[in-house]
mmCIF file of C-alpha atoms in Angstrom:
data_model
loop_
_atom_site.group_PDB
_atom_site.id
_atom_site.type_symbol
_atom_site.label_atom_id
_atom_site.label_comp_id
_atom_site.label_asym_id
_atom_site.label_seq_id
_atom_site.Cartn_x
_atom_site.Cartn_y
_atom_site.Cartn_z
ATOM 1 C CA UNK A 115 77.150 106.944 106.533
ATOM 2 C CA UNK A 116 79.087 104.014 107.965
ATOM 3 C CA UNK A 117 82.856 104.209 108.252
ATOM 4 C CA UNK A 118 84.988 101.133 108.847
ATOM 5 C CA UNK A 119 88.694 100.966 109.679
ATOM 6 C CA UNK A 120 90.516 97.640 109.656
ATOM 7 C CA UNK A 121 93.366 97.229 112.145
ATOM 8 C CA UNK A 122 96.137 95.235 110.480
ATOM 9 C CA UNK A 123 99.697 94.223 111.272
ATOM 10 C CA UNK A 124 101.946 91.272 111.967
ATOM 11 C CA UNK A 125 101.165 89.100 115.017
ATOM 12 C CA UNK A 126 102.264 90.523 118.385
ATOM 13 C CA UNK A 127 102.616 94.162 117.326
ATOM 14 C CA UNK A 128 99.843 95.499 119.598
ATOM 15 C CA UNK A 129 96.745 95.340 117.373
ATOM 16 C CA UNK A 130 94.414 93.837 119.955
ATOM 17 C CA UNK A 131 95.766 96.059 122.720
ATOM 18 C CA UNK A 132 95.089 99.071 120.494
ATOM 19 C CA UNK A 133 91.600 97.763 119.773
ATOM 20 C CA UNK A 134 90.932 97.350 123.499
ATOM 21 C CA UNK A 135 91.915 100.949 124.101
ATOM 22 C CA UNK A 136 89.951 102.272 121.136
ATOM 23 C CA UNK A 137 86.760 100.576 122.224
ATOM 24 C CA UNK A 138 87.294 101.035 125.958
ATOM 25 C CA UNK A 139 86.654 97.331 126.415
ATOM 26 C CA UNK A 140 88.750 94.304 127.211
ATOM 27 C CA UNK A 141 86.935 92.058 124.742
ATOM 28 C CA UNK A 142 89.812 91.505 122.330
ATOM 29 C CA UNK A 143 91.970 88.768 123.844
ATOM 30 C CA UNK A 144 95.658 89.677 124.073
ATOM 31 C CA UNK A 145 98.420 87.116 124.445
ATOM 32 C CA UNK A 146 102.067 86.632 123.580
ATOM 33 C CA UNK A 147 101.667 84.234 120.658
ATOM 34 C CA UNK A 148 100.749 84.515 116.953
ATOM 35 C CA UNK A 149 97.094 84.329 115.837
ATOM 36 C CA UNK A 150 95.719 85.158 119.272
ATOM 37 C CA UNK A 151 92.924 86.925 117.356
ATOM 38 C CA UNK A 152 91.135 84.405 115.122
ATOM 39 C CA UNK A 153 87.731 85.926 114.405
ATOM 40 C CA UNK A 154 87.614 89.677 113.723
ATOM 41 C CA UNK A 155 86.500 91.741 116.718
ATOM 42 C CA UNK A 156 84.271 94.653 115.787
ATOM 43 C CA UNK A 157 83.221 97.722 117.741
ATOM 44 C CA UNK A 158 81.526 101.032 117.046
ATOM 45 C CA UNK A 159 83.611 103.893 118.436
ATOM 46 C CA UNK A 160 82.358 107.481 118.944
ATOM 47 C CA UNK A 161 84.322 110.196 117.184
ATOM 48 C CA UNK A 162 85.641 112.680 119.781
ATOM 49 C CA UNK A 163 84.305 116.170 119.042
ATOM 50 C CA UNK A 164 84.386 118.897 121.699
ATOM 51 C CA UNK A 165 81.901 120.952 119.657
ATOM 52 C CA UNK A 166 79.083 118.611 120.689
ATOM 53 C CA UNK A 167 79.631 119.477 124.337
ATOM 54 C CA UNK A 168 79.563 123.214 123.580
ATOM 55 C CA UNK A 169 76.349 122.874 121.607
ATOM 56 C CA UNK A 170 74.812 120.853 124.434
ATOM 57 C CA UNK A 171 75.598 123.566 126.983
ATOM 58 C CA UNK A 172 73.287 125.847 124.996
ATOM 59 C CA UNK A 173 70.556 123.414 123.914
ATOM 60 C CA UNK A 174 70.524 121.177 127.032
ATOM 61 C CA UNK A 175 69.352 118.093 125.090
ATOM 62 C CA UNK A 176 68.152 114.776 126.482
ATOM 63 C CA UNK A 177 71.113 113.028 124.855
ATOM 64 C CA UNK A 178 74.271 113.586 122.807
ATOM 65 C CA UNK A 179 75.058 111.364 119.824
ATOM 66 C CA UNK A 180 78.504 111.336 118.231
ATOM 67 C CA UNK A 181 79.496 110.337 114.732
ATOM 68 C CA UNK A 182 80.938 106.839 114.819
ATOM 69 C CA UNK A 183 83.631 104.677 113.273
ATOM 70 C CA UNK A 184 83.597 100.877 113.183
ATOM 71 C CA UNK A 185 86.989 99.421 114.060
ATOM 72 C CA UNK A 186 87.718 95.841 113.073
ATOM 73 C CA UNK A 187 90.583 94.015 114.782
ATOM 74 C CA UNK A 188 91.759 91.277 112.436
ATOM 75 C CA UNK A 189 94.068 88.305 112.931
ATOM 76 C CA UNK A 190 97.756 88.983 112.369
ATOM 77 C CA UNK A 191 99.050 88.579 108.834
ATOM 78 C CA UNK A 192 102.280 86.726 108.085
ATOM 79 C CA UNK A 193 104.590 86.241 105.131
ATOM 80 C CA UNK A 194 102.791 84.090 102.548
ATOM 81 C CA UNK A 195 99.255 84.954 103.716
ATOM 82 C CA UNK A 196 98.077 85.570 100.138
ATOM 83 C CA UNK A 197 98.936 81.907 99.447
ATOM 84 C CA UNK A 198 97.185 80.649 102.565
ATOM 85 C CA UNK A 199 99.937 80.884 105.186
ATOM 86 C CA UNK A 200 98.754 81.626 108.732
ATOM 87 C CA UNK A 201 95.082 82.492 108.461
ATOM 88 C CA UNK A 202 95.691 83.611 104.880
ATOM 89 C CA UNK A 203 92.614 84.416 102.861
ATOM 90 C CA UNK A 204 90.393 84.503 105.953
ATOM 91 C CA UNK A 205 92.316 87.592 107.052
ATOM 92 C CA UNK A 206 92.217 89.156 103.609
ATOM 93 C CA UNK A 207 88.462 88.722 103.191
ATOM 94 C CA UNK A 208 87.857 90.414 106.542
ATOM 95 C CA UNK A 209 89.380 93.700 105.366
ATOM 96 C CA UNK A 210 87.705 93.859 101.943
ATOM 97 C CA UNK A 211 84.877 96.015 103.278
ATOM 98 C CA UNK A 212 87.031 98.373 105.355
ATOM 99 C CA UNK A 213 87.198 101.964 104.096
ATOM 100 C CA UNK A 214 90.712 102.506 105.457
ATOM 101 C CA UNK A 215 93.449 100.506 107.148
ATOM 102 C CA UNK A 216 95.217 101.253 110.405
ATOM 103 C CA UNK A 217 98.548 99.445 110.141
ATOM 104 C CA UNK A 218 100.003 98.911 113.619
ATOM 105 C CA UNK A 219 103.800 98.673 113.378
ATOM 106 C CA UNK A 220 106.062 97.519 116.186
ATOM 107 C CA UNK A 221 108.585 100.238 117.036
ATOM 108 C CA UNK A 222 109.588 98.981 120.481
ATOM 109 C CA UNK A 223 112.182 96.536 121.748
ATOM 110 C CA UNK A 224 111.065 93.882 124.253
ATOM 111 C CA UNK A 225 112.696 90.474 124.438
ATOM 112 C CA UNK A 226 109.703 89.170 126.409
ATOM 113 C CA UNK A 227 107.345 89.668 123.462
ATOM 114 C CA UNK A 228 107.911 87.329 120.554
ATOM 115 C CA UNK A 229 108.361 88.775 117.061
ATOM 116 C CA UNK A 230 107.109 86.414 114.376
ATOM 117 C CA UNK A 231 110.149 87.233 112.200
ATOM 118 C CA UNK A 232 112.619 87.014 115.083
ATOM 119 C CA UNK A 233 113.841 90.620 114.808
ATOM 120 C CA UNK A 234 112.647 94.255 115.101
ATOM 121 C CA UNK A 235 112.554 96.027 111.718
ATOM 122 C CA UNK A 236 109.484 98.236 111.134
ATOM 123 C CA UNK A 237 110.097 98.795 107.421
ATOM 124 C CA UNK A 238 110.517 95.098 106.698
ATOM 125 C CA UNK A 239 107.347 94.446 108.730
ATOM 126 C CA UNK A 240 105.426 96.989 106.652
ATOM 127 C CA UNK A 241 106.711 95.587 103.374
ATOM 128 C CA UNK A 242 105.749 92.027 104.322
ATOM 129 C CA UNK A 243 102.134 93.012 104.810
ATOM 130 C CA UNK A 244 101.870 95.429 101.913
ATOM 131 C CA UNK A 245 103.317 92.827 99.543
ATOM 132 C CA UNK A 246 100.756 90.280 100.726
ATOM 133 C CA UNK A 247 97.951 92.785 100.143
ATOM 134 C CA UNK A 248 99.334 93.430 96.666
ATOM 135 C CA UNK A 249 99.540 89.696 95.875
ATOM 136 C CA UNK A 250 95.945 89.276 97.014
ATOM 137 C CA UNK A 251 94.809 92.108 94.717
ATOM 138 C CA UNK A 252 96.704 90.551 91.832
ATOM 139 C CA UNK A 253 95.044 87.167 92.386
ATOM 140 C CA UNK A 254 91.604 88.803 92.534
ATOM 141 C CA UNK A 255 92.279 90.802 89.380
ATOM 142 C CA UNK A 256 93.566 87.791 87.433
ATOM 143 C CA UNK A 257 90.280 85.971 88.056
ATOM 144 C CA UNK A 258 88.352 88.971 86.729
ATOM 145 C CA UNK A 259 90.628 89.175 83.660
ATOM 146 C CA UNK A 260 89.768 85.574 82.757
ATOM 147 C CA UNK A 261 86.069 86.446 82.886
ATOM 148 C CA UNK A 262 86.604 89.587 80.834
ATOM 149 C CA UNK A 263 88.566 87.694 78.179
ATOM 150 C CA UNK A 264 85.643 85.307 77.733
ATOM 151 C CA UNK A 265 83.080 88.123 77.738
ATOM 152 C CA UNK A 266 85.023 90.328 75.289
ATOM 153 C CA UNK A 267 83.895 88.137 72.407
ATOM 154 C CA UNK A 268 80.227 88.956 72.947
ATOM 155 C CA UNK A 269 80.116 92.270 74.881
ATOM 156 C CA UNK A 270 80.925 95.716 73.476
ATOM 157 C CA UNK A 271 81.968 97.030 76.893
ATOM 158 C CA UNK A 272 84.263 94.162 77.897
ATOM 159 C CA UNK A 273 87.244 94.997 75.607
ATOM 160 C CA UNK A 274 87.648 98.444 77.190
ATOM 161 C CA UNK A 275 87.353 97.009 80.695
ATOM 162 C CA UNK A 276 89.811 94.255 79.767
ATOM 163 C CA UNK A 277 92.316 96.832 78.522
ATOM 164 C CA UNK A 278 92.102 98.690 81.850
ATOM 165 C CA UNK A 279 92.381 95.449 83.843
ATOM 166 C CA UNK A 280 95.495 94.371 81.949
ATOM 167 C CA UNK A 281 97.077 97.772 82.527
ATOM 168 C CA UNK A 282 96.281 97.469 86.237
ATOM 169 C CA UNK A 283 97.779 93.968 86.313
ATOM 170 C CA UNK A 284 101.039 95.317 84.878
ATOM 171 C CA UNK A 285 101.002 98.032 87.553
ATOM 172 C CA UNK A 286 100.613 95.457 90.338
ATOM 173 C CA UNK A 287 103.301 93.222 88.856
ATOM 174 C CA UNK A 288 105.668 96.179 89.252
ATOM 175 C CA UNK A 289 105.002 95.904 93.023
ATOM 176 C CA UNK A 290 103.078 99.190 93.048
ATOM 177 C CA UNK A 291 99.909 99.654 95.143
ATOM 178 C CA UNK A 292 96.672 100.489 93.372
ATOM 179 C CA UNK A 293 96.297 103.738 95.319
ATOM 180 C CA UNK A 294 98.900 105.301 92.974
ATOM 181 C CA UNK A 295 97.497 103.767 89.754
ATOM 182 C CA UNK A 296 97.215 106.442 87.048
ATOM 183 C CA UNK A 297 93.689 105.567 85.836
ATOM 184 C CA UNK A 298 91.890 105.431 89.170
ATOM 185 C CA UNK A 299 89.419 108.114 88.072
ATOM 186 C CA UNK A 300 88.238 106.230 84.980
ATOM 187 C CA UNK A 301 84.727 104.766 84.858
ATOM 188 C CA UNK A 302 86.182 101.315 84.202
ATOM 189 C CA UNK A 303 88.381 101.424 87.274
ATOM 190 C CA UNK A 304 85.552 102.669 89.479
ATOM 191 C CA UNK A 305 83.449 99.721 88.351
ATOM 192 C CA UNK A 306 86.268 97.280 89.106
ATOM 193 C CA UNK A 307 86.850 98.843 92.525
ATOM 194 C CA UNK A 308 83.152 98.714 93.349
ATOM 195 C CA UNK A 309 83.074 94.978 92.599
ATOM 196 C CA UNK A 310 86.479 93.863 93.883
ATOM 197 C CA UNK A 311 87.281 96.307 96.737
ATOM 198 C CA UNK A 312 91.034 96.274 96.162
ATOM 199 C CA UNK A 313 93.117 96.117 99.323
ATOM 200 C CA UNK A 314 95.988 98.302 98.100
ATOM 201 C CA UNK A 315 93.555 101.010 97.018
ATOM 202 C CA UNK A 316 92.590 101.729 100.618
ATOM 203 C CA UNK A 317 94.042 104.629 102.571
ATOM 204 C CA UNK A 318 96.621 103.534 105.135
ATOM 205 C CA UNK A 319 97.456 105.175 108.450
ATOM 206 C CA UNK A 320 100.502 103.827 110.265
ATOM 207 C CA UNK A 321 100.248 103.450 114.029
ATOM 208 C CA UNK A 322 103.779 103.360 115.424
ATOM 209 C CA UNK A 323 103.521 101.369 118.642
ATOM 210 C CA UNK A 324 106.334 102.560 120.937
ATOM 211 C CA UNK A 325 107.284 101.803 124.522
ATOM 212 C CA UNK A 326 105.715 104.028 127.189
ATOM 213 C CA UNK A 327 109.014 105.794 127.875
ATOM 214 C CA UNK A 328 109.415 106.552 124.136
ATOM 215 C CA UNK A 329 106.101 108.336 123.612
ATOM 216 C CA UNK A 330 107.913 111.680 123.247
ATOM 217 C CA UNK A 331 111.332 110.340 122.317
ATOM 218 C CA UNK A 332 112.512 111.921 119.064
ATOM 219 C CA UNK A 333 115.529 109.578 119.021
ATOM 220 C CA UNK A 334 113.579 106.352 118.507
ATOM 221 C CA UNK A 335 115.272 105.094 115.324
ATOM 222 C CA UNK A 336 112.498 102.629 114.524
ATOM 223 C CA UNK A 337 109.977 105.463 114.582
ATOM 224 C CA UNK A 338 112.229 107.687 112.453
ATOM 225 C CA UNK A 339 112.531 104.957 109.798
ATOM 226 C CA UNK A 340 108.770 104.465 109.706
ATOM 227 C CA UNK A 341 108.108 108.192 109.346
ATOM 228 C CA UNK A 342 110.541 108.446 106.440
ATOM 229 C CA UNK A 343 108.906 105.481 104.722
ATOM 230 C CA UNK A 344 105.369 106.810 105.277
ATOM 231 C CA UNK A 345 106.305 110.266 104.001
ATOM 232 C CA UNK A 346 107.478 108.740 100.727
ATOM 233 C CA UNK A 347 104.103 106.948 100.477
ATOM 234 C CA UNK A 348 102.134 110.143 101.221
ATOM 235 C CA UNK A 349 100.813 108.473 104.373
ATOM 236 C CA UNK A 350 100.698 109.585 107.985
ATOM 237 C CA UNK A 351 102.228 108.103 111.127
ATOM 238 C CA UNK A 352 100.498 108.354 114.500
ATOM 239 C CA UNK A 353 102.728 107.616 117.488
ATOM 240 C CA UNK A 354 100.987 105.533 120.131
ATOM 241 C CA UNK A 355 101.889 103.425 123.112
ATOM 242 C CA UNK A 356 99.183 100.787 122.970
ATOM 243 C CA UNK A 357 99.856 99.682 126.551
ATOM 244 C CA UNK A 358 99.720 103.266 127.830
ATOM 245 C CA UNK A 359 96.461 103.899 125.944
ATOM 246 C CA UNK A 360 94.985 100.737 127.416
ATOM 247 C CA UNK A 361 96.019 101.866 130.896
ATOM 248 C CA UNK A 362 93.917 105.033 130.393
ATOM 249 C CA UNK A 363 90.713 103.050 129.818
ATOM 250 C CA UNK A 364 89.503 103.315 133.414
ATOM 251 C CA UNK A 365 90.483 106.968 133.889
ATOM 252 C CA UNK A 366 87.833 109.666 133.992
ATOM 253 C CA UNK A 367 87.984 112.268 131.226
ATOM 254 C CA UNK A 368 89.535 114.785 133.623
ATOM 255 C CA UNK A 369 92.145 112.282 134.819
ATOM 256 C CA UNK A 370 92.999 111.351 131.236
ATOM 257 C CA UNK A 371 93.453 115.016 130.237
ATOM 258 C CA UNK A 372 95.699 115.630 133.239
ATOM 259 C CA UNK A 373 97.711 112.517 132.411
ATOM 260 C CA UNK A 374 98.112 113.551 128.759
ATOM 261 C CA UNK A 375 99.230 117.034 129.804
ATOM 262 C CA UNK A 376 101.901 115.453 132.000
ATOM 263 C CA UNK A 377 103.174 113.745 128.839
ATOM 264 C CA UNK A 378 103.105 117.007 126.901
ATOM 265 C CA UNK A 379 100.188 115.857 124.703
ATOM 266 C CA UNK A 380 96.897 117.605 123.939
ATOM 267 C CA UNK A 381 95.143 114.445 122.729
ATOM 268 C CA UNK A 382 95.724 110.714 122.909
ATOM 269 C CA UNK A 383 97.185 108.714 120.063
ATOM 270 C CA UNK A 384 93.815 107.038 119.633
ATOM 271 C CA UNK A 385 92.053 110.385 119.235
ATOM 272 C CA UNK A 386 94.646 111.269 116.610
ATOM 273 C CA UNK A 387 93.906 108.003 114.807
ATOM 274 C CA UNK A 388 90.176 108.746 114.662
ATOM 275 C CA UNK A 389 90.706 112.339 113.550
ATOM 276 C CA UNK A 390 93.236 111.273 110.915
ATOM 277 C CA UNK A 391 90.859 108.579 109.633
ATOM 278 C CA UNK A 392 88.268 111.294 108.947
ATOM 279 C CA UNK A 393 90.881 113.465 107.237
ATOM 280 C CA UNK A 394 92.295 110.690 105.028
ATOM 281 C CA UNK A 395 88.804 109.655 103.923
ATOM 282 C CA UNK A 396 87.850 113.291 103.264
ATOM 283 C CA UNK A 397 84.926 113.246 105.701
ATOM 284 C CA UNK A 398 83.359 116.096 107.662
ATOM 285 C CA UNK A 399 80.666 116.436 110.318
ATOM 286 C CA UNK A 400 77.555 118.567 110.531
ATOM 287 C CA UNK A 401 75.229 118.899 113.521
ATOM 288 C CA UNK A 402 71.558 118.847 114.361
ATOM 289 C CA UNK A 403 70.712 120.489 117.664
ATOM 290 C CA UNK A 404 67.359 120.094 119.398
ATOM 291 C CA UNK A 405 65.975 119.433 122.849
ATOM 292 C CA UNK A 406 65.721 115.688 122.171
ATOM 293 C CA UNK A 407 69.304 115.317 120.978
ATOM 294 C CA UNK A 408 72.424 117.080 119.807
ATOM 295 C CA UNK A 409 73.925 114.899 117.120
ATOM 296 C CA UNK A 410 76.897 114.748 114.780
ATOM 297 C CA UNK A 411 76.436 113.332 111.271
ATOM 298 C CA UNK A 412 79.225 112.118 108.989
ATOM 299 C CA UNK A 413 79.227 113.130 105.313
ATOM 300 C CA UNK A 414 81.810 113.284 102.508
ATOM 301 C CA UNK A 415 83.488 116.655 102.108
ATOM 302 C CA UNK A 416 81.666 118.288 99.183
ATOM 303 C CA UNK A 417 78.246 116.762 99.928
ATOM 304 C CA UNK A 418 75.238 118.868 98.970
ATOM 305 C CA UNK A 419 72.502 119.808 101.424
ATOM 306 C CA UNK A 420 70.099 117.145 100.036
ATOM 307 C CA UNK A 421 72.863 114.509 100.268
ATOM 308 C CA UNK A 422 73.463 115.499 103.898
ATOM 309 C CA UNK A 423 69.740 115.350 104.648
ATOM 310 C CA UNK A 424 69.635 111.851 103.165
ATOM 311 C CA UNK A 425 72.075 110.628 105.809
ATOM 312 C CA UNK A 426 69.334 111.232 108.376
ATOM 313 C CA UNK A 427 66.605 109.612 106.258
ATOM 314 C CA UNK A 428 66.108 108.891 102.555
ATOM 315 C CA UNK A 429 62.816 110.823 102.627
ATOM 316 C CA UNK A 430 64.686 113.959 103.688
ATOM 317 C CA UNK A 431 66.695 113.838 100.479
ATOM 318 C CA UNK A 432 63.810 112.851 98.195
ATOM 319 C CA UNK A 433 61.529 115.600 99.461
ATOM 320 C CA UNK A 434 64.201 118.223 100.195
ATOM 321 C CA UNK A 435 62.872 121.802 100.142
ATOM 322 C CA UNK A 436 65.520 123.869 101.925
ATOM 323 C CA UNK A 437 68.123 123.835 104.671
ATOM 324 C CA UNK A 438 68.321 126.299 107.533
ATOM 325 C CA UNK A 439 72.047 126.638 108.250
ATOM 326 C CA UNK A 440 73.917 128.278 111.116
ATOM 327 C CA UNK A 441 77.706 128.049 111.224
ATOM 328 C CA UNK A 442 78.936 126.409 114.432
ATOM 329 C CA UNK A 443 80.884 129.524 115.501
ATOM 330 C CA UNK A 444 77.784 131.694 115.042
ATOM 331 C CA UNK A 445 75.597 129.237 116.960
ATOM 332 C CA UNK A 446 77.995 129.474 119.901
ATOM 333 C CA UNK A 447 78.560 133.213 119.535
ATOM 334 C CA UNK A 448 74.845 134.068 119.661
ATOM 335 C CA UNK A 449 73.868 131.394 122.174
ATOM 336 C CA UNK A 450 71.555 129.264 120.064
ATOM 337 C CA UNK A 451 69.239 129.172 117.077
ATOM 338 C CA UNK A 452 66.770 131.908 118.060
ATOM 339 C CA UNK A 453 69.385 134.589 118.729
ATOM 340 C CA UNK A 454 71.455 133.565 115.728
ATOM 341 C CA UNK A 455 68.370 133.989 113.568
ATOM 342 C CA UNK A 456 67.649 137.424 115.090
ATOM 343 C CA UNK A 457 71.227 138.461 114.301
ATOM 344 C CA UNK A 458 70.856 137.358 110.677
ATOM 345 C CA UNK A 459 73.297 134.467 111.105
ATOM 346 C CA UNK A 460 70.827 131.832 109.905
ATOM 347 C CA UNK A 461 70.959 131.220 106.152
ATOM 348 C CA UNK A 462 68.338 129.573 103.952
ATOM 349 C CA UNK A 463 70.117 127.290 101.496
ATOM 350 C CA UNK A 464 68.782 125.294 98.548
ATOM 351 C CA UNK A 465 69.677 122.100 96.720
ATOM 352 C CA UNK A 466 72.986 123.424 95.370
ATOM 353 C CA UNK A 467 74.443 124.305 98.773
ATOM 354 C CA UNK A 468 77.643 122.447 99.680
ATOM 355 C CA UNK A 469 77.767 121.616 103.370
ATOM 356 C CA UNK A 470 80.617 122.945 105.517
ATOM 357 C CA UNK A 471 82.236 121.189 108.462
ATOM 358 C CA UNK A 472 80.439 122.283 111.636
ATOM 359 C CA UNK A 473 77.229 123.494 109.999
ATOM 360 C CA UNK A 474 74.265 123.322 112.367
ATOM 361 C CA UNK A 475 71.417 122.311 110.084
ATOM 362 C CA UNK A 476 67.652 121.983 110.108
ATOM 363 C CA UNK A 477 66.154 120.471 106.947
ATOM 364 C CA UNK A 478 62.712 121.215 105.550
ATOM 365 C CA UNK A 479 61.230 118.501 103.344
ATOM 366 C CA UNK A 480 57.954 117.249 101.918
ATOM 367 C CA UNK A 481 57.240 113.718 100.710
#
């Protein structure tokens, strides 16, 4: 399944620098002025997973294929964007299809880098953008309400949908994001969400962009404020130094690990962002391991074996017969499929089996 994360934030907070580091490219232009990014830059980024390397040591495949995330770097949003200020609706339309949002927030002081609001205040920055997203959702919903009001005279289903839409409108007018709306599990809301892709219903991860010297500084007051705000929103904050991450682009994996250890870190901020994106979207990975390739596949947590097989090919799900499953730890412990099977660690699972993170799977099907 595809996974897309939109990188959002005010101009000049480090979005494009973060994108450069995430994608290990220098394709996203960076400059010290607003709207440097006009068209959205997109890149497919592999999900770091050390388990693939361990599996490959045993299987010795021709290639290794990671699960992937698409990151979209979008033009900076400013106050009034929902009414067309800055790049306005062009920005907003670019993040409609994103599954989650990575909100880069400036938590560093630097008089050489212009702030579009003329001051450094991470909470005010966050509120500017989140209010614009909310206004955009409200405008989208109001258009749908007009259609529902006309349709309610002739359709039996429209009055119930209209009732839900009006309740949602009241919720938004209270300056509350849709992600905490009480009726999100209703069939009517799911239909609205499927059609309208509400911006404030998306999961948000905050990327606190700090100066290099502040990467492990617990006394950064801007970072402290952002963490307190995010905690109240049930969101997570990842501390990054976008410039430092970009500087690591040309390092070998060994050099990067040594550099991170010197900073007292086990993984980079960007690796934390990718891992947290999976967690917030309730996604897991399973593996296929053969001589041609060792591969990671992304599925929703709770997916059945046929659903997981369908990620490889629709025919696998349609003609599903059974799944041969070996837990990752057992695959490593016994040194591969044959010995795991001899030890009784391979299980035959049917259509009702719910996949676990790290399952090594081989699907049997017939079409």
